[in-house]
PDB file of C-alpha atoms in Angstrom:
ATOM      1  CA  UNK W   1      -0.119  -0.001  -0.129  1.00 47.00           C
ATOM      2  CA  UNK W   2       2.941   2.158   0.128  1.00 49.00           C
ATOM      3  CA  UNK W   3       3.851   2.436  -3.347  1.00 50.00           C
ATOM      4  CA  UNK W   4       5.350  -1.295  -3.417  1.00 50.00           C
ATOM      5  CA  UNK W   5       8.396   0.197  -1.663  1.00 58.00           C
ATOM      6  CA  UNK W   6       9.726  -1.980   1.702  1.00 61.00           C
ATOM      7  CA  UNK W   7      10.909  -0.675   4.615  1.00 64.00           C
ATOM      8  CA  UNK W   8      14.183   1.550   4.584  1.00 66.00           C
ATOM      9  CA  UNK W   9      17.448  -0.190   5.996  1.00 82.00           C
ATOM     10  CA  UNK W  10      18.998   1.430   9.246  1.00 84.00           C
ATOM     11  CA  UNK W  11      21.889   2.864   7.215  1.00 86.00           C
ATOM     12  CA  UNK W  12      19.531   4.845   4.841  1.00 84.00           C
ATOM     13  CA  UNK W  13      17.307   5.941   8.022  1.00 85.00           C
ATOM     14  CA  UNK W  14      20.756   7.100   9.913  1.00 87.00           C
ATOM     15  CA  UNK W  15      21.629   8.876   6.758  1.00 87.00           C
ATOM     16  CA  UNK W  16      18.450  10.798   6.273  1.00 83.00           C
ATOM     17  CA  UNK W  17      18.093  11.753  10.055  1.00 84.00           C
ATOM     18  CA  UNK W  18      21.913  13.124   9.937  1.00 86.00           C
ATOM     19  CA  UNK W  19      21.092  15.049   6.556  1.00 82.00           C
ATOM     20  CA  UNK W  20      17.991  16.346   8.144  1.00 80.00           C
ATOM     21  CA  UNK W  21      20.070  17.529  11.658  1.00 79.00           C
ATOM     22  CA  UNK W  22      22.790  19.269   9.263  1.00 79.00           C
ATOM     23  CA  UNK W  23      19.966  21.185   7.106  1.00 74.00           C
ATOM     24  CA  UNK W  24      18.413  22.159  10.363  1.00 72.00           C
ATOM     25  CA  UNK W  25      21.625  23.504  11.962  1.00 72.00           C
ATOM     26  CA  UNK W  26      22.539  25.397   8.615  1.00 69.00           C
ATOM     27  CA  UNK W  27      21.525  29.114   9.394  1.00 66.00           C
ATOM     28  CA  UNK W  28      21.059  29.692   5.713  1.00 63.00           C
ATOM     29  CA  UNK W  29      18.264  27.309   5.819  1.00 59.00           C
ATOM     30  CA  UNK W  30      16.358  28.980   8.342  1.00 58.00           C
ATOM     31  CA  UNK W  31      15.644  32.058   6.067  1.00 56.00           C
ATOM     32  CA  UNK W  32      14.046  30.119   3.287  1.00 53.00           C
ATOM     33  CA  UNK W  33      10.595  29.851   2.434  1.00 52.00           C
ATOM     34  CA  UNK W  34      10.900  26.287   1.944  1.00 51.00           C
ATOM     35  CA  UNK W  35      11.752  25.493   5.621  1.00 48.00           C
ATOM     36  CA  UNK W  36      10.348  28.786   7.334  1.00 53.00           C
ATOM     37  CA  UNK W  37       6.870  28.222   5.989  1.00 58.00           C
ATOM     38  CA  UNK W  38       6.812  24.445   5.567  1.00 61.00           C
ATOM     39  CA  UNK W  39       5.969  22.287   2.656  1.00 71.00           C
ATOM     40  CA  UNK W  40       5.662  18.671   1.492  1.00 79.00           C
ATOM     41  CA  UNK W  41       8.416  16.422   2.147  1.00 82.00           C
ATOM     42  CA  UNK W  42       9.270  15.576  -1.452  1.00 84.00           C
ATOM     43  CA  UNK W  43       9.335  19.520  -2.095  1.00 83.00           C
ATOM     44  CA  UNK W  44      11.732  19.871   0.817  1.00 83.00           C
ATOM     45  CA  UNK W  45      14.079  16.898  -0.280  1.00 87.00           C
ATOM     46  CA  UNK W  46      14.311  18.561  -3.949  1.00 88.00           C
ATOM     47  CA  UNK W  47      15.229  21.691  -2.483  1.00 85.00           C
ATOM     48  CA  UNK W  48      17.826  20.361  -0.091  1.00 87.00           C
ATOM     49  CA  UNK W  49      19.331  18.206  -2.972  1.00 89.00           C
ATOM     50  CA  UNK W  50      19.544  21.238  -5.263  1.00 87.00           C
ATOM     51  CA  UNK W  51      20.877  23.494  -2.481  1.00 86.00           C
ATOM     52  CA  UNK W  52      24.564  22.453  -3.137  1.00 86.00           C
ATOM     53  CA  UNK W  53      24.443  23.872  -6.852  1.00 86.00           C
ATOM     54  CA  UNK W  54      23.098  27.279  -5.944  1.00 84.00           C
ATOM     55  CA  UNK W  55      26.267  29.579  -5.434  1.00 84.00           C
ATOM     56  CA  UNK W  56      26.760  31.377  -2.091  1.00 84.00           C
ATOM     57  CA  UNK W  57      28.362  34.418  -3.583  1.00 84.00           C
ATOM     58  CA  UNK W  58      25.819  37.314  -4.727  1.00 81.00           C
ATOM     59  CA  UNK W  59      27.829  37.613  -8.005  1.00 84.00           C
ATOM     60  CA  UNK W  60      28.041  34.160  -8.904  1.00 87.00           C
ATOM     61  CA  UNK W  61      24.376  33.899  -8.148  1.00 85.00           C
ATOM     62  CA  UNK W  62      23.558  36.815 -10.551  1.00 85.00           C
ATOM     63  CA  UNK W  63      25.659  35.359 -13.151  1.00 87.00           C
ATOM     64  CA  UNK W  64      24.069  32.070 -12.910  1.00 87.00           C
ATOM     65  CA  UNK W  65      20.340  34.001 -12.962  1.00 86.00           C
ATOM     66  CA  UNK W  66      21.667  35.882 -16.070  1.00 88.00           C
ATOM     67  CA  UNK W  67      23.049  32.593 -17.966  1.00 90.00           C
ATOM     68  CA  UNK W  68      19.969  30.723 -17.405  1.00 88.00           C
ATOM     69  CA  UNK W  69      17.568  33.841 -18.493  1.00 88.00           C
ATOM     70  CA  UNK W  70      15.826  34.448 -15.294  1.00 87.00           C
ATOM     71  CA  UNK W  71      16.775  37.851 -14.922  1.00 86.00           C
ATOM     72  CA  UNK W  72      17.244  40.495 -17.797  1.00 86.00           C
ATOM     73  CA  UNK W  73      20.815  41.666 -18.502  1.00 85.00           C
ATOM     74  CA  UNK W  74      20.182  45.297 -17.459  1.00 83.00           C
ATOM     75  CA  UNK W  75      18.659  44.397 -14.160  1.00 79.00           C
ATOM     76  CA  UNK W  76      20.455  45.481 -10.851  1.00 77.00           C
ATOM     77  CA  UNK W  77      22.039  42.844  -8.370  1.00 75.00           C
ATOM     78  CA  UNK W  78      20.553  43.779  -5.392  1.00 72.00           C
ATOM     79  CA  UNK W  79      16.661  44.484  -4.443  1.00 69.00           C
ATOM     80  CA  UNK W  80      16.096  48.510  -4.067  1.00 69.00           C
ATOM     81  CA  UNK W  81      16.168  49.752  -0.376  1.00 74.00           C
ATOM     82  CA  UNK W  82      12.506  50.005   1.407  1.00 75.00           C
ATOM     83  CA  UNK W  83      11.537  53.417   1.692  1.00 78.00           C
ATOM     84  CA  UNK W  84      10.780  54.228   5.560  1.00 75.00           C
ATOM     85  CA  UNK W  85       6.784  55.457   6.193  1.00 76.00           C
ATOM     86  CA  UNK W  86       6.229  58.384   8.239  1.00 79.00           C
ATOM     87  CA  UNK W  87       3.563  57.088   9.989  1.00 82.00           C
ATOM     88  CA  UNK W  88       4.863  53.931  11.421  1.00 83.00           C
ATOM     89  CA  UNK W  89       6.949  53.324  14.433  1.00 81.00           C
ATOM     90  CA  UNK W  90       9.763  50.894  14.584  1.00 78.00           C
ATOM     91  CA  UNK W  91       7.651  47.815  14.491  1.00 79.00           C
ATOM     92  CA  UNK W  92       5.775  48.555  11.259  1.00 77.00           C
ATOM     93  CA  UNK W  93       2.506  49.453  13.462  1.00 83.00           C
ATOM     94  CA  UNK W  94       0.908  52.798  12.820  1.00 84.00           C
ATOM     95  CA  UNK W  95       2.272  55.524  15.547  1.00 81.00           C
ATOM     96  CA  UNK W  96      -0.237  56.359  18.326  1.00 81.00           C
ATOM     97  CA  UNK W  97      -2.144  59.714  17.927  1.00 79.00           C
ATOM     98  CA  UNK W  98      -1.745  62.279  20.513  1.00 76.00           C
ATOM     99  CA  UNK W  99      -4.567  64.297  21.751  1.00 77.00           C
ATOM    100  CA  UNK W 100      -2.183  66.997  23.424  1.00 76.00           C
ATOM    101  CA  UNK W 101       0.728  69.097  22.616  1.00 73.00           C
ATOM    102  CA  UNK W 102       4.256  67.390  22.662  1.00 69.00           C
ATOM    103  CA  UNK W 103       6.539  69.537  24.825  1.00 68.00           C
TER     104      UNK W 103
END
């Protein structure tokens, strides 16, 4: 009923657990959407398998994206900075309105 697969052997389970531990302890993965927001196991496995082929350098990543035609040649390497909103505090919540003069 499990797709014709037998039970995994102890070495395969040990290797999978070790891979999961190293992935969980990698700080780069904690900022990834696949880990942070959750996904199905097959998608997570695909993500972890292809992670090694992704360059860690911003310049190398930009070159790879250009080569694969995922970005335009004139596109900037980094995202533009977010503009500060005037009516929000440091938490991003709207500032409280005052009903009196500020001294």
